[in-house]
Amino acid sequence: MEVIPPFIEEGINHSLTHDIDELTIVPYFLYPGKKIKAAVNESIGFQEKTGVKLRITKPMTMHKTMIELVHNRIASALSENSVNLPIDTVDVLIIGHGSKDPNAKRSMEYVVEGIKPAYSNVSSCFLEIEEPNIEQGILKCKNDNPEVLVVVFYFLHEGAHVKRDIYEDLNPALEKANLPKVLITKHIGTDE
């Protein structure tokens, strides 16, 4: 949409060069908000310019697959670090971006509630805009006295937030909390 090409217009125009009757557009966003609304509106604008039927799916924000992805990231982190505990003894902290849009928080709560039955404690925090922030999230986890804490980066891409920004808040919070064992998952998207 705005970071790296192809941008929406390029992608749709390229697709329309093929002999197609329909084009399905999937909003690839974790949270509803201004950006997803802008992307959908921009996509809808192409319908007037073509005879190809454009279909825009619902965003993936509150789909059960998101819950499965988070479970898989947690399982991978445990396995890769040779942690062989029953998962109901594992604590989880999900770190999301944060947004002014109230629907964004609902989509995070959907994932938290979806995985909560499997683990000892599950909570969430945000990199920016919303609270609890990362320091507050780690403090809450410390108060739960976890044997092992798995921190899930609820981000689609390994951009600046995942590579740098989260760690600027997470590392000092973890040092201060002095938890016995902390594992950090890969972000939930793919960059391949």
PDB file of C-alpha atoms in Angstrom:
ATOM      1  CA  MET A   1       0.000   0.000   0.000  1.00  0.00           C
ATOM      2  CA  GLU A   2       2.600   2.585   0.998  1.00  0.00           C
ATOM      3  CA  VAL A   3       5.912   1.045   2.016  1.00  0.00           C
ATOM      4  CA  ILE A   4       7.192  -1.027  -0.894  1.00  0.00           C
ATOM      5  CA  PRO A   5       5.828  -1.702  -4.371  1.00  0.00           C
ATOM      6  CA  PRO A   6       3.794  -2.978  -5.948  1.00  0.00           C
ATOM      7  CA  PHE A   7       1.287  -0.476  -4.671  1.00  0.00           C
ATOM      8  CA  ILE A   8      -2.461  -1.048  -5.003  1.00  0.00           C
ATOM      9  CA  GLU A   9      -2.788   0.734  -8.341  1.00  0.00           C
ATOM     10  CA  GLU A  10       0.195  -1.133  -9.829  1.00  0.00           C
ATOM     11  CA  GLY A  11      -1.041  -4.497  -8.588  1.00  0.00           C
ATOM     12  CA  ILE A  12      -4.561  -4.047  -9.900  1.00  0.00           C
ATOM     13  CA  ASN A  13      -3.398  -2.607 -13.232  1.00  0.00           C
ATOM     14  CA  HIS A  14      -0.987  -5.523 -13.703  1.00  0.00           C
ATOM     15  CA  SER A  15      -3.723  -8.045 -12.903  1.00  0.00           C
ATOM     16  CA  LEU A  16      -6.074  -6.365 -15.374  1.00  0.00           C
ATOM     17  CA  THR A  17      -3.572  -6.922 -18.217  1.00  0.00           C
ATOM     18  CA  HIS A  18      -4.441 -10.627 -18.066  1.00  0.00           C
ATOM     19  CA  ASP A  19      -7.532 -12.144 -19.644  1.00  0.00           C
ATOM     20  CA  ILE A  20      -9.650 -12.378 -16.490  1.00  0.00           C
ATOM     21  CA  ASP A  21     -13.349 -12.027 -15.722  1.00  0.00           C
ATOM     22  CA  GLU A  22     -12.978 -11.488 -11.983  1.00  0.00           C
ATOM     23  CA  LEU A  23     -10.298 -10.254  -9.619  1.00  0.00           C
ATOM     24  CA  THR A  24     -10.430 -11.027  -5.904  1.00  0.00           C
ATOM     25  CA  ILE A  25      -8.696  -8.485  -3.697  1.00  0.00           C
ATOM     26  CA  VAL A  26      -7.705  -9.564  -0.183  1.00  0.00           C
ATOM     27  CA  PRO A  27      -6.967  -6.761   2.305  1.00  0.00           C
ATOM     28  CA  TYR A  28      -3.755  -8.042   3.934  1.00  0.00           C
ATOM     29  CA  PHE A  29      -4.019  -6.214   7.243  1.00  0.00           C
ATOM     30  CA  LEU A  30      -4.057  -7.444  10.846  1.00  0.00           C
ATOM     31  CA  TYR A  31      -6.214  -4.610  12.128  1.00  0.00           C
ATOM     32  CA  PRO A  32      -9.159  -2.701  10.749  1.00  0.00           C
ATOM     33  CA  GLY A  33      -8.545   1.015  10.660  1.00  0.00           C
ATOM     34  CA  LYS A  34      -7.837   4.000   8.428  1.00  0.00           C
ATOM     35  CA  LYS A  35      -5.338   2.195   6.214  1.00  0.00           C
ATOM     36  CA  ILE A  36      -7.620  -0.725   5.444  1.00  0.00           C
ATOM     37  CA  LYS A  37     -10.516   1.634   4.705  1.00  0.00           C
ATOM     38  CA  ALA A  38      -8.286   3.647   2.364  1.00  0.00           C
ATOM     39  CA  ALA A  39      -7.058   0.481   0.620  1.00  0.00           C
ATOM     40  CA  VAL A  40     -10.590  -0.826   0.095  1.00  0.00           C
ATOM     41  CA  ASN A  41     -11.829   2.543  -1.167  1.00  0.00           C
ATOM     42  CA  GLU A  42      -8.894   2.812  -3.571  1.00  0.00           C
ATOM     43  CA  SER A  43      -9.607  -0.697  -4.859  1.00  0.00           C
ATOM     44  CA  ILE A  44     -13.318   0.020  -5.308  1.00  0.00           C
ATOM     45  CA  GLY A  45     -12.392   3.025  -7.449  1.00  0.00           C
ATOM     46  CA  PHE A  46     -11.024   0.673 -10.114  1.00  0.00           C
ATOM     47  CA  GLN A  47     -14.414  -0.972 -10.691  1.00  0.00           C
ATOM     48  CA  GLU A  48     -15.623   1.990 -12.750  1.00  0.00           C
ATOM     49  CA  LYS A  49     -12.578   1.728 -15.033  1.00  0.00           C
ATOM     50  CA  THR A  50     -12.913  -1.929 -16.014  1.00  0.00           C
ATOM     51  CA  GLY A  51     -15.368  -4.583 -17.104  1.00  0.00           C
ATOM     52  CA  VAL A  52     -13.649  -7.071 -14.793  1.00  0.00           C
ATOM     53  CA  LYS A  53     -15.695  -7.885 -11.697  1.00  0.00           C
ATOM     54  CA  LEU A  54     -13.719  -6.863  -8.611  1.00  0.00           C
ATOM     55  CA  ARG A  55     -14.441  -8.736  -5.405  1.00  0.00           C
ATOM     56  CA  ILE A  56     -13.009  -7.485  -2.145  1.00  0.00           C
ATOM     57  CA  THR A  57     -12.895  -9.999   0.690  1.00  0.00           C
ATOM     58  CA  LYS A  58     -13.241  -9.216   4.342  1.00  0.00           C
ATOM     59  CA  PRO A  59      -9.893  -8.512   5.978  1.00  0.00           C
ATOM     60  CA  MET A  60      -8.254 -11.346   7.855  1.00  0.00           C
ATOM     61  CA  THR A  61      -8.408  -9.514  11.186  1.00  0.00           C
ATOM     62  CA  MET A  62     -10.821 -11.815  13.018  1.00  0.00           C
ATOM     63  CA  HIS A  63     -10.422 -15.107  11.222  1.00  0.00           C
ATOM     64  CA  LYS A  64      -9.781 -18.338  13.120  1.00  0.00           C
ATOM     65  CA  THR A  65      -6.596 -18.804  11.096  1.00  0.00           C
ATOM     66  CA  MET A  66      -5.074 -15.903  13.036  1.00  0.00           C
ATOM     67  CA  ILE A  67      -5.527 -17.910  16.238  1.00  0.00           C
ATOM     68  CA  GLU A  68      -3.923 -20.943  14.597  1.00  0.00           C
ATOM     69  CA  LEU A  69      -0.976 -18.825  13.407  1.00  0.00           C
ATOM     70  CA  VAL A  70      -0.324 -17.571  16.926  1.00  0.00           C
ATOM     71  CA  HIS A  71      -0.559 -21.116  18.353  1.00  0.00           C
ATOM     72  CA  ASN A  72       1.928 -22.247  15.682  1.00  0.00           C
ATOM     73  CA  ARG A  73       4.391 -19.454  16.454  1.00  0.00           C
ATOM     74  CA  ILE A  74       4.267 -20.335  20.154  1.00  0.00           C
ATOM     75  CA  ALA A  75       4.749 -24.051  19.447  1.00  0.00           C
ATOM     76  CA  SER A  76       7.704 -23.280  17.160  1.00  0.00           C
ATOM     77  CA  ALA A  77       9.392 -21.083  19.776  1.00  0.00           C
ATOM     78  CA  LEU A  78       8.991 -23.781  22.427  1.00  0.00           C
ATOM     79  CA  SER A  79      10.280 -26.505  20.112  1.00  0.00           C
ATOM     80  CA  GLU A  80      13.233 -24.501  18.758  1.00  0.00           C
ATOM     81  CA  ASN A  81      14.329 -23.761  22.324  1.00  0.00           C
ATOM     82  CA  SER A  82      13.824 -27.353  23.545  1.00  0.00           C
ATOM     83  CA  VAL A  83      11.192 -26.340  26.086  1.00  0.00           C
ATOM     84  CA  ASN A  84       9.160 -29.451  26.825  1.00  0.00           C
ATOM     85  CA  LEU A  85       6.550 -28.182  29.256  1.00  0.00           C
ATOM     86  CA  PRO A  86       2.823 -28.800  29.020  1.00  0.00           C
ATOM     87  CA  ILE A  87       1.439 -25.785  27.162  1.00  0.00           C
ATOM     88  CA  ASP A  88      -1.043 -25.091  29.937  1.00  0.00           C
ATOM     89  CA  THR A  89       1.955 -24.086  32.092  1.00  0.00           C
ATOM     90  CA  VAL A  90       3.223 -21.563  29.512  1.00  0.00           C
ATOM     91  CA  ASP A  91       2.445 -17.840  29.736  1.00  0.00           C
ATOM     92  CA  VAL A  92       1.998 -15.759  26.577  1.00  0.00           C
ATOM     93  CA  LEU A  93       2.292 -12.035  25.873  1.00  0.00           C
ATOM     94  CA  ILE A  94       1.147 -10.826  22.462  1.00  0.00           C
ATOM     95  CA  ILE A  95       2.639  -7.523  21.315  1.00  0.00           C
ATOM     96  CA  GLY A  96       0.615  -5.657  18.696  1.00  0.00           C
ATOM     97  CA  HIS A  97       1.083  -2.300  17.013  1.00  0.00           C
ATOM     98  CA  GLY A  98      -1.713  -0.277  18.587  1.00  0.00           C
ATOM     99  CA  SER A  99      -4.290   1.928  16.882  1.00  0.00           C
ATOM    100  CA  LYS A 100      -6.777   4.686  17.573  1.00  0.00           C
ATOM    101  CA  ASP A 101      -9.464   2.593  15.874  1.00  0.00           C
ATOM    102  CA  PRO A 102     -11.447   0.629  18.520  1.00  0.00           C
ATOM    103  CA  ASN A 103     -11.893  -2.263  16.080  1.00  0.00           C
ATOM    104  CA  ALA A 104      -8.139  -2.850  16.171  1.00  0.00           C
ATOM    105  CA  LYS A 105      -8.282  -3.620  19.878  1.00  0.00           C
ATOM    106  CA  ARG A 106     -11.214  -5.964  19.265  1.00  0.00           C
ATOM    107  CA  SER A 107      -9.205  -7.939  16.723  1.00  0.00           C
ATOM    108  CA  MET A 108      -6.366  -8.326  19.248  1.00  0.00           C
ATOM    109  CA  GLU A 109      -8.836  -9.376  21.952  1.00  0.00           C
ATOM    110  CA  TYR A 110     -10.246 -11.958  19.529  1.00  0.00           C
ATOM    111  CA  VAL A 111      -6.828 -13.621  19.250  1.00  0.00           C
ATOM    112  CA  VAL A 112      -6.111 -13.375  22.994  1.00  0.00           C
ATOM    113  CA  GLU A 113      -9.457 -14.944  23.871  1.00  0.00           C
ATOM    114  CA  GLY A 114      -8.985 -17.576  21.168  1.00  0.00           C
ATOM    115  CA  ILE A 115      -5.696 -18.872  22.562  1.00  0.00           C
ATOM    116  CA  LYS A 116      -6.388 -18.268  26.271  1.00  0.00           C
ATOM    117  CA  PRO A 117      -7.853 -21.721  27.048  1.00  0.00           C
ATOM    118  CA  ALA A 118      -4.621 -23.466  26.020  1.00  0.00           C
ATOM    119  CA  TYR A 119      -2.103 -21.532  28.158  1.00  0.00           C
ATOM    120  CA  SER A 120      -1.547 -20.589  31.788  1.00  0.00           C
ATOM    121  CA  ASN A 121      -1.893 -16.821  31.273  1.00  0.00           C
ATOM    122  CA  VAL A 122      -2.380 -14.824  28.084  1.00  0.00           C
ATOM    123  CA  SER A 123      -2.187 -11.057  27.844  1.00  0.00           C
ATOM    124  CA  SER A 124      -1.480  -8.380  25.279  1.00  0.00           C
ATOM    125  CA  CYS A 125       0.236  -5.037  25.031  1.00  0.00           C
ATOM    126  CA  PHE A 126       1.046  -2.505  22.339  1.00  0.00           C
ATOM    127  CA  LEU A 127       4.102  -0.906  20.801  1.00  0.00           C
ATOM    128  CA  GLU A 128       2.459   2.506  20.531  1.00  0.00           C
ATOM    129  CA  ILE A 129      -0.760   4.507  20.736  1.00  0.00           C
ATOM    130  CA  GLU A 130      -2.625   2.150  23.128  1.00  0.00           C
ATOM    131  CA  GLU A 131      -2.056   0.774  26.591  1.00  0.00           C
ATOM    132  CA  PRO A 132      -0.879  -1.347  28.132  1.00  0.00           C
ATOM    133  CA  ASN A 133       2.473  -0.504  26.598  1.00  0.00           C
ATOM    134  CA  ILE A 134       5.286  -3.067  26.438  1.00  0.00           C
ATOM    135  CA  GLU A 135       6.723  -2.211  29.852  1.00  0.00           C
ATOM    136  CA  GLN A 136       3.265  -2.504  31.432  1.00  0.00           C
ATOM    137  CA  GLY A 137       2.671  -5.791  29.605  1.00  0.00           C
ATOM    138  CA  ILE A 138       5.924  -7.293  30.895  1.00  0.00           C
ATOM    139  CA  LEU A 139       5.150  -6.093  34.435  1.00  0.00           C
ATOM    140  CA  LYS A 140       1.751  -7.803  34.280  1.00  0.00           C
ATOM    141  CA  CYS A 141       3.455 -11.006  33.119  1.00  0.00           C
ATOM    142  CA  LYS A 142       6.003 -10.775  35.950  1.00  0.00           C
ATOM    143  CA  ASN A 143       3.143 -10.531  38.444  1.00  0.00           C
ATOM    144  CA  ASP A 144       1.753 -13.788  36.994  1.00  0.00           C
ATOM    145  CA  ASN A 145       5.069 -15.461  37.965  1.00  0.00           C
ATOM    146  CA  PRO A 146       5.603 -17.428  34.739  1.00  0.00           C
ATOM    147  CA  GLU A 147       7.820 -20.481  34.482  1.00  0.00           C
ATOM    148  CA  VAL A 148       8.289 -19.600  30.819  1.00  0.00           C
ATOM    149  CA  LEU A 149       6.958 -16.572  28.946  1.00  0.00           C
ATOM    150  CA  VAL A 150       6.514 -16.657  25.183  1.00  0.00           C
ATOM    151  CA  VAL A 151       6.356 -13.211  23.597  1.00  0.00           C
ATOM    152  CA  VAL A 152       4.493 -13.156  20.281  1.00  0.00           C
ATOM    153  CA  PHE A 153       5.185 -10.384  17.783  1.00  0.00           C
ATOM    154  CA  TYR A 154       1.731  -9.842  16.237  1.00  0.00           C
ATOM    155  CA  PHE A 155       3.051  -8.177  13.092  1.00  0.00           C
ATOM    156  CA  LEU A 156       2.814  -9.268   9.462  1.00  0.00           C
ATOM    157  CA  HIS A 157       6.226  -8.142   8.269  1.00  0.00           C
ATOM    158  CA  GLU A 158       9.733  -8.008   9.630  1.00  0.00           C
ATOM    159  CA  GLY A 159       9.981  -4.274   9.225  1.00  0.00           C
ATOM    160  CA  ALA A 160      11.452  -1.612  11.497  1.00  0.00           C
ATOM    161  CA  HIS A 161       8.987  -2.336  14.303  1.00  0.00           C
ATOM    162  CA  VAL A 162       9.965  -6.020  14.489  1.00  0.00           C
ATOM    163  CA  LYS A 163      13.675  -5.499  13.860  1.00  0.00           C
ATOM    164  CA  ARG A 164      14.204  -2.499  16.144  1.00  0.00           C
ATOM    165  CA  ASP A 165      11.305  -0.594  17.682  1.00  0.00           C
ATOM    166  CA  ILE A 166       9.820  -3.379  19.809  1.00  0.00           C
ATOM    167  CA  TYR A 167      13.224  -4.292  21.229  1.00  0.00           C
ATOM    168  CA  GLU A 168      13.857  -0.691  22.296  1.00  0.00           C
ATOM    169  CA  ASP A 169      11.008  -1.107  24.796  1.00  0.00           C
ATOM    170  CA  LEU A 170      11.107  -4.876  25.315  1.00  0.00           C
ATOM    171  CA  ASN A 171      14.771  -5.341  26.256  1.00  0.00           C
ATOM    172  CA  PRO A 172      14.807  -2.837  29.157  1.00  0.00           C
ATOM    173  CA  ALA A 173      11.455  -4.152  30.408  1.00  0.00           C
ATOM    174  CA  LEU A 174      12.747  -7.741  30.377  1.00  0.00           C
ATOM    175  CA  GLU A 175      15.973  -6.740  32.149  1.00  0.00           C
ATOM    176  CA  LYS A 176      13.973  -5.003  34.841  1.00  0.00           C
ATOM    177  CA  ALA A 177      11.536  -7.919  35.231  1.00  0.00           C
ATOM    178  CA  ASN A 178      14.274 -10.574  35.410  1.00  0.00           C
ATOM    179  CA  LEU A 179      11.960 -13.408  34.333  1.00  0.00           C
ATOM    180  CA  PRO A 180      13.369 -16.959  34.464  1.00  0.00           C
ATOM    181  CA  LYS A 181      12.811 -17.909  30.791  1.00  0.00           C
ATOM    182  CA  VAL A 182      11.559 -15.733  27.937  1.00  0.00           C
ATOM    183  CA  LEU A 183      11.154 -16.893  24.344  1.00  0.00           C
ATOM    184  CA  ILE A 184      10.361 -14.564  21.474  1.00  0.00           C
ATOM    185  CA  THR A 185       8.505 -15.802  18.412  1.00  0.00           C
ATOM    186  CA  LYS A 186       8.955 -14.750  14.840  1.00  0.00           C
ATOM    187  CA  HIS A 187       6.387 -12.260  13.578  1.00  0.00           C
ATOM    188  CA  ILE A 188       3.228 -13.991  12.380  1.00  0.00           C
ATOM    189  CA  GLY A 189       3.495 -13.059   8.721  1.00  0.00           C
ATOM    190  CA  THR A 190       5.971 -14.275   6.186  1.00  0.00           C
ATOM    191  CA  ASP A 191       8.664 -12.419   4.320  1.00  0.00           C
ATOM    192  CA  GLU A 192       9.483 -15.161   1.848  1.00  0.00           C
TER     193      GLU A 192
END
